[in-house]
Amino acid sequence: MKYLALGLLLLPAAAVAETAAPLVPSFTEQTATAGVRQIYAGDWEYMVGGGVSTFDCNADARPDLIIAGGTNPAKLFVNQSTPGGDLAFTEAQSGVEQTGVLGAYPIDIDSDGVPDIVLLRQGENQVMRGLGNCKFEPANAAWGLDGGNAWSAAFAATWEKGQSWPTLAIGNYIDVTQDMFPWGSCTDNWLHRPDGDKFAAPTPLKPSFCALSMLFSDWNRSGTPSLRVANDREYYKGGQEQLWHVEPGQDPRLYTEAEGWKRLRIWGMGLASYDLNFDGYPEYFVTSMADNKLQTMANPETKSATFKDVAFAKGAIAQRPYTGTDLNPSTGWHAQFEDVNNDGLADLFIAKGNVDAMPDFALKDPNNLLLQRPDGTFQEAGDRAGVAATGLSRGAALADLNADGLMDLVVVNRREPVQIWRNTTKSANHWLTLTLTQPAPNTDAIGAWVEVKMHGHTQRREITIGGGQAGGNLGAVHFGLGDQQQAEVRVIWPDGSEGAWQMLTADAAYRLQKP
C-alpha cells in the first residue's frame, strides 16, 4: 500500500484522497466600484515592498486602508461599506501622503488608544502620530526616532517586559549608493528600543542579509518573543534565515546551531504564522522564489530552535503556477493565514508576481488560495474562488471589510492598479470577530494569545505586528466556527495572565477587555 507522509503521521494515500473537500469560497472582484484607486509605481528601487495595512483609524469598527505608492504618494482610504454590502471606500487626506513609501504598519506607539503609523520608505522612515479621525502628524523628532536614509522593507514590533513603549525592528534592503553587484550590498537592520517615552539610538543587527519580512513571535511559548527574519540575499557572505534573541536588558544575539537553529538559505520574502496543528506552538510559512517553506517545531518536547519543513507533506506548496501554460518557477511575496470559508481551519493566501521580467521565473503567476482540509493538508482553490489574478502582486491583506463575517481581499500590484475582492461565499458556517484591549501600555495587547474551543481541538492565534510583505493588520481577529453556534473563548494576555473561559454566541463581534 502506498503511504503519504503528513508531519509525523503516515496515512494511506487513499485516506488522503478521501478527506472531506473544504468548502470553496466565492470572491467577487469589486476593483472598479470600491473606490480604492492606487498604483505602486517605481523602477528597480521599488521592486520589493508594495504593502497595504488595515486598521480602524476613526473608531467606527470598520477597517480602513493605507496603501503604499512607491514613487506615487501613499494613500489612506476610509471604509464606507455597509454591513453585508458591497465594498466602498473614500480617499482621504490624512498626512501619510508621502512619496517613497514601500509599506506601512499600524501600531499604537504611545498607548493613547489612537493608532499610529510607521511608514517604511526609500529614504527616511517616518513615524506618524495618530491624531484621531484618520489624521496623522510626523513624530520622529518628538519621539526621538532616527529614520535613517536606507531602503526599508520589513517591520515588526513588540513590548519588552518592563517597558511602556514598544521595541521596533526595521529591516533594510540593499545600499543603492554602492556600485556593486547586484545594485549594492545589504545594509544593517535596526532595532529601535525605548528610552522612557522616546526611542534610543538604533542598535544595528549584525549581520544583516537584506530582510524582506520580520516577525516578533513567541515560538516556544517562553513569554519572551524572538525576532524571526526572512532574508533575500548575500548567501555568498554567509547569509541565511535568522532568529534573534531579544531579551530585556540584553543585547540582541542570534540563535546558534548549538541551540538547534539550522541554516536555511532561500530568497526569503514574506512571513506568516499560525498554530495549524493545535499543539500550542505556531507554524511559520516563508515565501520565496520557487521554494516556499512551511516550518513546524521538530522537537516541541525539548523546545529546541529546530524547525522542519512540512510544506510538501501538507500540500502547502506553491512553487509553480497552477493555471495557464507558464510552468516556470513562482515568486511568492505576501502570505497570510485566515479562515476564508469559516470552517474552523486556517487557510493560506499567497500573493505572487515576477520581480519584473525575470525570464527564468513565471511571468503570469496566479495568486494562491490554499484551503485547509480536516486532516491538516491544503488544497489549491485560487482559480475556483476567483482570486487567481496574475499581476505583479506584492502586498495583500485579508480582512472583514464589510462586517459580514467573511474575509475580503486586497492585493497591491507593482505598476498596476490595486485589486479588491468581496467575499460573497454562501455558507451556513459561523464565525467570531474579537478585538483585544488592555490598559496602557500596549493597548492592543500585542503578544497575547487567543484560544477558541472547537469540536475536538482548540484554535490558537498569536497577536503580532509584523510579517507579511511591507504591511500588516491591527485590530480585530477572525475565527471561523464551522457549525458551532457558540464557542468558549479565552485570552492569555501579554503578561502571561490567563483570562477566564467565556461562552460567546457566534456571528458577532466582541471587544475583550483585560480586567
Coordinates of C-alpha atoms in Angstrom, one line a residue:
M1 CA 0.0 0.0 0.0
K2 CA 1.3 3.5 -0.9
Y3 CA 1.6 5.9 2.0
L4 CA 1.9 9.7 2.2
A5 CA 3.8 11.5 4.9
L6 CA 1.7 14.0 6.9
G7 CA 4.0 15.5 9.5
L8 CA 4.9 12.6 11.9
L9 CA 1.8 10.6 10.8
L10 CA 1.7 8.2 7.9
L11 CA -1.7 7.8 6.3
P12 CA -2.6 5.6 3.3
A13 CA -2.7 7.7 0.1
A14 CA -6.4 6.6 -0.4
A15 CA -7.3 8.0 3.0
V16 CA -5.8 11.4 2.0
A17 CA -7.8 11.3 -1.3
E18 CA -11.0 10.6 0.6
T19 CA -10.5 13.5 3.0
A20 CA -13.5 15.8 3.0
A21 CA -13.1 18.5 0.5
P22 CA -13.2 22.0 2.0
L23 CA -15.9 24.5 1.0
V24 CA -14.6 26.6 -1.9
P25 CA -15.3 30.2 -1.1
S26 CA -16.5 32.7 -3.7
F27 CA -14.8 36.1 -4.2
T28 CA -16.3 38.8 -6.4
E29 CA -13.9 41.4 -7.7
Q30 CA -15.1 45.0 -6.9
T31 CA -12.0 46.9 -8.0
A32 CA -14.0 49.1 -10.4
T33 CA -16.6 50.2 -7.9
A34 CA -15.0 50.1 -4.4
G35 CA -13.2 53.4 -4.7
V36 CA -9.7 52.1 -3.9
R37 CA -7.5 53.6 -6.6
Q38 CA -3.8 53.3 -6.1
I39 CA -0.7 52.1 -8.1
Y40 CA 2.5 51.1 -6.5
A41 CA 5.0 52.6 -9.0
G42 CA 8.7 53.0 -9.4
D43 CA 11.8 51.5 -11.1
W44 CA 14.1 48.8 -9.6
E45 CA 14.3 50.7 -6.2
Y46 CA 10.7 49.6 -5.7
M47 CA 10.9 46.0 -6.9
V48 CA 10.2 45.0 -3.3
G49 CA 7.6 46.4 -0.9
G50 CA 4.1 47.5 -2.0
G51 CA 2.3 46.9 1.2
V52 CA -1.2 47.5 2.4
S53 CA -2.3 47.9 6.1
T54 CA -5.7 47.5 7.6
F55 CA -6.8 49.2 10.8
D56 CA -9.6 51.4 12.2
C57 CA -8.5 55.0 12.1
N58 CA -11.8 56.7 13.0
A59 CA -13.2 54.3 15.7
D60 CA -16.2 53.2 13.6
A61 CA -15.4 49.5 13.9
R62 CA -14.6 49.3 10.1
P63 CA -11.1 48.6 8.9
D64 CA -9.6 51.4 6.8
L65 CA -6.7 51.0 4.4
I66 CA -3.2 52.6 3.9
I67 CA -1.6 51.6 0.6
A68 CA 2.0 52.3 -0.4
G69 CA 2.6 54.1 -3.6
G70 CA 6.3 53.9 -4.3
T71 CA 7.0 57.0 -6.5
N72 CA 3.3 57.8 -6.1
P73 CA 2.1 59.2 -2.8
A74 CA 0.8 56.7 -0.2
K75 CA -2.9 56.9 0.2
L76 CA -5.4 56.4 3.0
F77 CA -8.9 55.0 2.2
V78 CA -11.7 55.4 4.7
N79 CA -14.2 52.5 4.8
Q80 CA -17.7 53.4 3.9
S81 CA -19.0 49.8 3.4
T82 CA -22.4 48.9 4.9
P83 CA -22.6 45.7 6.8
G84 CA -23.0 42.8 4.4
G85 CA -23.0 45.2 1.4
D86 CA -20.6 46.0 -1.4
L87 CA -17.2 47.3 -0.6
A88 CA -17.0 51.1 -0.6
F89 CA -14.1 53.4 0.3
T90 CA -13.3 57.1 0.1
E91 CA -9.8 58.5 -0.3
A92 CA -9.0 61.0 2.5
Q93 CA -6.2 63.4 3.1
S94 CA -4.5 62.2 6.3
G95 CA -0.9 63.2 6.4
V96 CA 0.6 59.9 5.1
E97 CA 0.6 61.2 1.5
Q98 CA 4.4 60.9 1.1
T99 CA 6.3 59.5 -1.9
G100 CA 9.0 56.9 -1.5
V101 CA 6.7 54.7 0.7
L102 CA 7.2 50.9 0.4
G103 CA 5.0 49.9 3.3
A104 CA 3.0 50.9 6.3
Y105 CA 2.3 49.2 9.7
P106 CA -0.3 50.5 12.2
I107 CA 0.7 50.4 15.9
D108 CA -0.4 52.4 19.0
I109 CA 3.1 53.5 20.0
D110 CA 2.2 56.0 22.8
S111 CA -0.7 53.8 24.0
D112 CA -3.2 56.7 23.8
G113 CA -5.8 54.5 22.2
V114 CA -5.3 56.1 18.8
P115 CA -3.3 54.0 16.2
D116 CA -0.1 55.5 14.9
I117 CA 1.6 54.5 11.6
V118 CA 5.2 53.5 10.7
L119 CA 6.0 54.3 7.1
L120 CA 8.8 52.3 5.6
R121 CA 10.5 54.4 2.9
Q122 CA 13.2 54.7 0.3
G123 CA 14.9 57.3 2.4
E124 CA 14.0 58.4 5.9
N125 CA 11.4 56.2 7.6
Q126 CA 8.6 58.2 9.3
V127 CA 6.6 57.5 12.4
M128 CA 3.2 59.2 12.1
R129 CA 1.4 60.0 15.4
G130 CA -2.3 59.4 15.2
L131 CA -4.5 62.4 16.0
G132 CA -7.8 60.7 15.6
N133 CA -10.4 60.8 12.8
C134 CA -7.8 59.4 10.3
K135 CA -5.3 62.3 10.7
F136 CA -1.6 61.9 11.4
E137 CA 1.4 64.1 12.0
P138 CA 5.2 63.4 11.8
A139 CA 6.6 62.3 15.2
N140 CA 10.2 61.3 14.5
A141 CA 11.6 64.4 16.3
A142 CA 9.2 64.3 19.2
W143 CA 9.7 60.6 19.8
G144 CA 13.5 60.5 19.1
L145 CA 13.2 58.1 16.2
D146 CA 16.2 58.0 13.8
G147 CA 14.5 57.4 10.5
G148 CA 17.8 56.8 8.7
N149 CA 18.3 57.0 5.0
A150 CA 18.0 53.4 3.8
W151 CA 15.8 51.2 1.7
S152 CA 13.5 49.8 4.4
A153 CA 11.2 46.9 3.5
A154 CA 10.4 45.0 6.7
F155 CA 9.0 45.8 10.1
A156 CA 8.0 44.1 13.4
A157 CA 7.2 45.3 16.9
T158 CA 6.9 44.0 20.5
W159 CA 6.6 45.3 24.0
E160 CA 9.5 44.1 26.1
K161 CA 8.9 43.4 29.7
G162 CA 9.0 46.5 31.9
Q163 CA 8.8 48.9 29.0
S164 CA 6.0 51.4 28.4
W165 CA 7.0 51.9 24.8
P166 CA 7.5 49.3 22.1
T167 CA 10.6 47.9 20.6
L168 CA 10.6 48.4 16.8
A169 CA 12.6 46.2 14.3
I170 CA 13.2 47.6 10.8
G171 CA 14.6 45.5 8.0
N172 CA 16.7 47.3 5.4
Y173 CA 17.5 46.1 1.9
I174 CA 20.4 46.9 -0.4
D175 CA 22.5 50.1 -0.4
V176 CA 21.5 51.9 -3.6
T177 CA 24.5 54.2 -3.4
Q178 CA 27.1 51.4 -3.9
D179 CA 28.1 50.3 -7.4
M180 CA 28.4 46.7 -6.5
F181 CA 26.8 43.6 -8.0
P182 CA 23.9 43.4 -7.8
W183 CA 23.0 47.0 -7.1
G184 CA 24.9 47.2 -3.8
S185 CA 25.3 45.2 -0.7
C186 CA 22.9 44.6 2.2
T187 CA 22.6 47.3 4.8
D188 CA 22.2 46.8 8.6
N189 CA 18.8 46.1 10.1
W190 CA 17.9 48.3 13.1
L191 CA 16.4 47.6 16.5
H192 CA 14.8 50.7 18.0
R193 CA 14.4 50.2 21.7
P194 CA 12.7 52.6 24.0
D195 CA 14.4 55.0 26.4
G196 CA 11.5 56.1 28.6
D197 CA 8.9 57.7 26.4
K198 CA 11.2 58.1 23.4
F199 CA 13.4 55.8 21.3
A200 CA 17.1 55.3 21.9
A201 CA 19.6 55.4 19.1
P202 CA 19.1 52.3 16.9
T203 CA 21.1 49.1 17.5
P204 CA 22.4 47.5 14.3
L205 CA 21.5 43.8 13.9
K206 CA 24.7 42.4 12.5
P207 CA 25.0 40.5 10.3
S208 CA 22.1 41.6 8.1
F209 CA 21.2 39.9 4.8
C210 CA 18.6 42.1 3.1
A211 CA 15.5 41.4 5.1
L212 CA 12.1 41.4 3.4
S213 CA 10.0 40.3 6.4
M214 CA 10.3 40.3 10.1
L215 CA 8.1 39.0 12.9
F216 CA 8.3 39.0 16.7
S217 CA 6.8 35.7 17.8
D218 CA 6.9 33.6 20.9
W219 CA 7.8 30.5 19.0
N220 CA 8.5 28.4 22.1
R221 CA 5.8 30.0 24.5
S222 CA 8.6 31.2 26.8
G223 CA 6.8 34.5 27.4
T224 CA 9.6 36.4 25.5
P225 CA 9.1 36.8 21.8
S226 CA 12.1 36.3 19.4
L227 CA 12.6 38.1 16.2
R228 CA 12.3 35.9 13.1
V229 CA 13.9 37.5 9.9
A230 CA 13.3 36.4 6.3
N231 CA 16.3 37.3 4.2
D232 CA 16.7 37.6 0.5
R233 CA 20.3 37.9 -0.4
E234 CA 24.1 37.7 0.2
Y235 CA 24.4 33.9 0.7
Y236 CA 28.0 34.3 -0.7
K237 CA 28.7 36.2 2.6
G238 CA 27.1 33.6 4.8
G239 CA 23.5 34.8 4.5
Q240 CA 20.7 32.7 5.9
E241 CA 17.3 33.0 7.6
Q242 CA 17.7 34.3 11.1
L243 CA 16.2 34.0 14.6
W244 CA 17.3 36.6 17.2
H245 CA 17.1 36.5 21.0
V246 CA 15.7 39.9 22.1
E247 CA 15.7 39.7 25.9
P248 CA 15.0 42.7 28.2
G249 CA 18.2 44.5 29.2
Q250 CA 20.5 42.4 26.9
D251 CA 22.0 42.9 23.5
P252 CA 20.3 41.0 20.7
R253 CA 22.0 37.8 19.7
L254 CA 21.4 35.2 17.1
Y255 CA 20.2 31.7 17.8
T256 CA 23.0 29.3 17.1
E257 CA 23.3 25.7 15.8
A258 CA 24.1 24.7 19.4
E259 CA 20.6 25.8 20.2
G260 CA 19.1 23.8 17.4
W261 CA 18.9 26.5 14.7
K262 CA 19.6 25.0 11.3
R263 CA 21.0 27.1 8.4
L264 CA 18.3 27.8 5.8
R265 CA 19.1 29.6 2.6
I266 CA 16.2 30.8 0.5
W267 CA 15.1 34.0 -1.1
G268 CA 13.1 34.9 2.0
M269 CA 10.2 37.3 1.1
G270 CA 7.3 37.1 3.5
L271 CA 6.4 35.5 6.8
A272 CA 3.1 34.3 8.2
S273 CA 2.4 32.3 11.4
Y274 CA -0.5 30.3 12.8
D275 CA -0.9 27.2 15.1
L276 CA -2.0 24.9 12.4
N277 CA -1.7 21.5 14.2
F278 CA -3.3 22.7 17.5
D279 CA -0.3 21.9 19.7
G280 CA 0.0 25.4 21.1
Y281 CA 3.0 26.4 19.1
P282 CA 3.0 28.4 15.9
E283 CA 3.9 27.1 12.4
Y284 CA 5.7 29.5 10.0
F285 CA 5.2 29.9 6.3
V286 CA 8.1 31.6 4.4
T287 CA 7.6 32.7 0.8
S288 CA 10.5 32.6 -1.6
M289 CA 11.3 32.2 -5.3
A290 CA 10.4 28.6 -6.2
D291 CA 10.8 27.2 -2.7
N292 CA 8.3 28.3 -0.1
K293 CA 8.6 26.7 3.3
L294 CA 6.1 25.6 6.0
Q295 CA 8.0 25.0 9.2
T296 CA 7.0 23.4 12.4
M297 CA 8.9 22.7 15.6
A298 CA 10.8 19.5 15.2
N299 CA 11.1 18.8 18.9
P300 CA 8.3 20.5 20.8
E301 CA 9.1 18.4 23.9
T302 CA 12.5 19.9 24.2
K303 CA 11.6 23.3 22.7
S304 CA 14.9 23.5 20.8
A305 CA 15.0 26.0 18.0
T306 CA 14.9 23.3 15.3
F307 CA 12.2 23.5 12.6
K308 CA 11.4 21.1 9.9
D309 CA 9.8 21.8 6.6
V310 CA 6.4 20.1 6.1
A311 CA 5.2 22.1 3.1
F312 CA 5.3 19.1 0.7
A313 CA 3.6 16.7 3.2
K314 CA 0.9 19.2 3.9
G315 CA 0.3 20.2 0.3
A316 CA 1.3 23.8 1.1
I317 CA 3.4 24.1 -2.0
A318 CA 3.1 26.9 -4.5
Q319 CA 6.4 26.6 -6.4
R320 CA 4.8 26.9 -9.9
P321 CA 1.7 28.4 -11.5
Y322 CA -1.4 26.2 -11.2
T323 CA -3.2 27.9 -14.1
G324 CA -2.1 28.7 -17.7
T325 CA 0.8 27.3 -19.6
D326 CA 3.7 29.2 -17.9
L327 CA 5.5 26.5 -15.9
N328 CA 8.5 28.5 -14.8
P329 CA 9.0 28.7 -11.0
S330 CA 6.8 31.1 -9.0
T331 CA 7.8 34.2 -6.9
G332 CA 6.0 34.4 -3.6
W333 CA 5.6 37.7 -1.6
H334 CA 2.9 38.3 1.0
A335 CA 1.5 35.4 2.9
Q336 CA -1.4 35.4 5.4
F337 CA -3.3 32.7 7.3
E338 CA -7.1 33.3 7.6
D339 CA -10.2 31.2 7.6
V340 CA -11.8 32.3 4.4
N341 CA -14.7 29.8 4.5
N342 CA -15.4 29.8 8.2
D343 CA -15.0 26.1 8.7
G344 CA -12.7 26.5 11.7
L345 CA -9.5 25.8 9.9
A346 CA -7.0 28.5 8.8
D347 CA -6.4 28.8 5.1
L348 CA -3.4 30.4 3.3
F349 CA -3.3 33.2 0.8
I350 CA -0.1 33.9 -1.1
A351 CA 0.5 36.9 -3.4
K352 CA 2.6 36.1 -6.4
G353 CA 4.4 38.1 -9.0
N354 CA 7.6 38.2 -11.1
V355 CA 10.2 40.7 -9.7
D356 CA 9.8 42.5 -13.1
A357 CA 10.5 40.4 -16.2
M358 CA 12.9 37.8 -15.0
P359 CA 12.8 35.2 -17.8
D360 CA 13.7 32.2 -15.5
F361 CA 10.5 32.8 -13.4
A362 CA 6.9 32.8 -14.2
L363 CA 5.6 35.9 -15.9
K364 CA 1.9 35.0 -15.4
D365 CA 2.0 33.9 -11.8
P366 CA -1.5 33.4 -10.2
N367 CA -2.0 34.2 -6.6
N368 CA -2.7 31.2 -4.4
L369 CA -5.6 30.4 -2.1
L370 CA -4.8 27.2 -0.2
L371 CA -7.7 25.7 1.7
Q372 CA -7.0 23.6 4.7
R373 CA -8.6 20.2 4.9
P374 CA -9.7 18.5 8.2
D375 CA -6.5 16.3 8.1
G376 CA -4.3 19.4 8.0
T377 CA -3.3 19.2 4.4
F378 CA -4.0 22.0 1.9
Q379 CA -5.8 22.2 -1.4
E380 CA -5.4 24.8 -4.1
A381 CA -8.6 26.8 -4.8
G382 CA -7.5 30.2 -6.1
D383 CA -8.9 29.7 -9.6
R384 CA -12.2 28.3 -8.4
A385 CA -12.5 31.0 -5.7
G386 CA -12.0 33.8 -8.3
V387 CA -8.7 35.3 -6.9
A388 CA -6.1 33.8 -9.3
A389 CA -5.0 37.2 -10.6
T390 CA -1.7 37.2 -12.5
G391 CA -0.5 40.8 -11.9
L392 CA 2.9 41.6 -10.4
S393 CA 1.4 41.2 -6.9
R394 CA 3.3 42.2 -3.8
G395 CA 1.5 43.1 -0.6
A396 CA -2.0 42.0 0.3
A397 CA -4.5 41.9 3.2
L398 CA -7.3 39.6 4.2
A399 CA -9.8 41.4 6.4
D400 CA -13.6 41.6 7.0
L401 CA -14.1 44.9 5.3
N402 CA -17.9 44.9 5.4
A403 CA -18.7 43.3 8.8
D404 CA -20.4 40.3 7.4
G405 CA -18.1 37.7 9.0
L406 CA -16.3 36.9 5.7
M407 CA -12.7 37.8 5.0
D408 CA -12.4 40.1 2.0
L409 CA -9.1 40.6 0.0
V410 CA -7.0 43.5 -1.1
V411 CA -3.9 42.9 -3.3
V412 CA -1.2 45.5 -4.3
N413 CA 0.4 45.1 -7.7
R414 CA 3.6 46.6 -8.9
R415 CA 3.0 49.3 -11.6
E416 CA -0.6 48.1 -11.9
P417 CA -3.8 49.1 -10.1
V418 CA -4.6 47.7 -6.6
Q419 CA -7.3 45.0 -6.8
I420 CA -10.0 44.3 -4.2
W421 CA -12.4 41.4 -3.8
R422 CA -15.6 41.0 -1.7
N423 CA -16.0 37.5 -0.1
T424 CA -19.5 36.5 -1.3
T425 CA -19.5 32.9 -0.1
K426 CA -22.9 31.4 0.7
S427 CA -22.5 29.2 3.7
A428 CA -24.1 28.1 6.9
N429 CA -20.8 28.3 8.8
H430 CA -20.5 30.5 11.8
W431 CA -17.8 33.0 13.0
L432 CA -16.5 35.3 15.7
T433 CA -14.6 38.6 15.5
L434 CA -12.6 39.5 18.6
T435 CA -10.8 42.8 19.4
L436 CA -8.5 42.8 22.4
T437 CA -7.8 45.8 24.6
Q438 CA -5.9 46.4 27.8
P439 CA -4.8 49.4 29.9
A440 CA -1.7 51.2 28.7
P441 CA 1.0 50.3 27.8
N442 CA 0.4 48.1 24.8
T443 CA -3.3 48.9 24.5
D444 CA -3.9 46.4 21.6
A445 CA -2.4 43.5 23.6
I446 CA 0.4 42.7 21.1
G447 CA 1.9 39.3 22.2
A448 CA -1.4 37.9 23.6
W449 CA -2.8 34.5 22.5
V450 CA -6.5 34.0 21.8
E451 CA -7.9 30.5 22.2
V452 CA -11.2 29.3 20.8
K453 CA -12.6 25.8 21.6
M454 CA -13.8 23.7 18.7
H455 CA -15.1 20.2 18.3
G456 CA -12.0 18.1 19.2
H457 CA -9.4 20.9 19.2
T458 CA -8.6 24.4 20.1
Q459 CA -7.8 27.2 17.7
R460 CA -5.0 29.4 18.9
R461 CA -3.8 32.7 17.5
E462 CA -0.9 34.9 18.5
I463 CA -1.5 38.7 18.2
T464 CA 1.5 40.1 16.4
I465 CA 2.7 43.2 14.5
G466 CA 4.9 42.4 11.6
G467 CA 5.4 39.7 8.9
G468 CA 3.8 39.8 5.5
Q469 CA 5.1 42.0 2.7
A470 CA 5.5 45.6 3.9
G471 CA 2.1 45.8 5.5
G472 CA 0.0 44.3 8.3
N473 CA -3.3 44.3 10.2
L474 CA -4.1 45.9 13.6
G475 CA -7.3 45.3 15.5
A476 CA -10.0 42.6 15.1
V477 CA -9.1 39.0 14.7
H478 CA -11.3 36.5 13.0
F479 CA -12.2 32.9 13.8
G480 CA -14.4 30.5 11.7
L481 CA -16.6 28.2 13.8
G482 CA -18.0 25.7 11.3
D483 CA -21.4 24.5 12.5
Q484 CA -20.9 25.8 16.1
Q485 CA -23.4 28.4 17.1
Q486 CA -21.3 29.4 20.1
A487 CA -17.8 28.8 21.4
E488 CA -15.7 29.1 24.5
V489 CA -13.0 31.8 24.3
R490 CA -10.2 32.9 26.5
V491 CA -7.2 35.3 26.2
I492 CA -3.7 34.7 27.5
W493 CA -2.6 38.3 27.9
P494 CA 0.9 39.5 27.1
D495 CA 2.0 39.4 30.8
G496 CA 1.1 35.7 30.9
S497 CA -2.1 36.1 32.9
E498 CA -4.9 33.8 31.7
G499 CA -8.4 35.2 31.3
A500 CA -11.4 33.1 32.2
W501 CA -13.1 31.0 29.6
Q502 CA -16.3 32.6 28.4
M503 CA -19.1 31.3 26.2
L504 CA -19.7 33.6 23.2
T505 CA -22.6 33.4 20.7
A506 CA -21.5 33.1 17.1
D507 CA -21.8 35.6 14.3
A508 CA -21.0 38.6 16.3
A509 CA -18.1 41.0 17.0
Y510 CA -16.8 41.3 20.6
R511 CA -14.3 43.5 22.4
L512 CA -12.4 41.6 25.1
Q513 CA -11.0 43.8 27.8
K514 CA -8.3 42.8 30.2
P515 CA -9.6 43.1 33.8

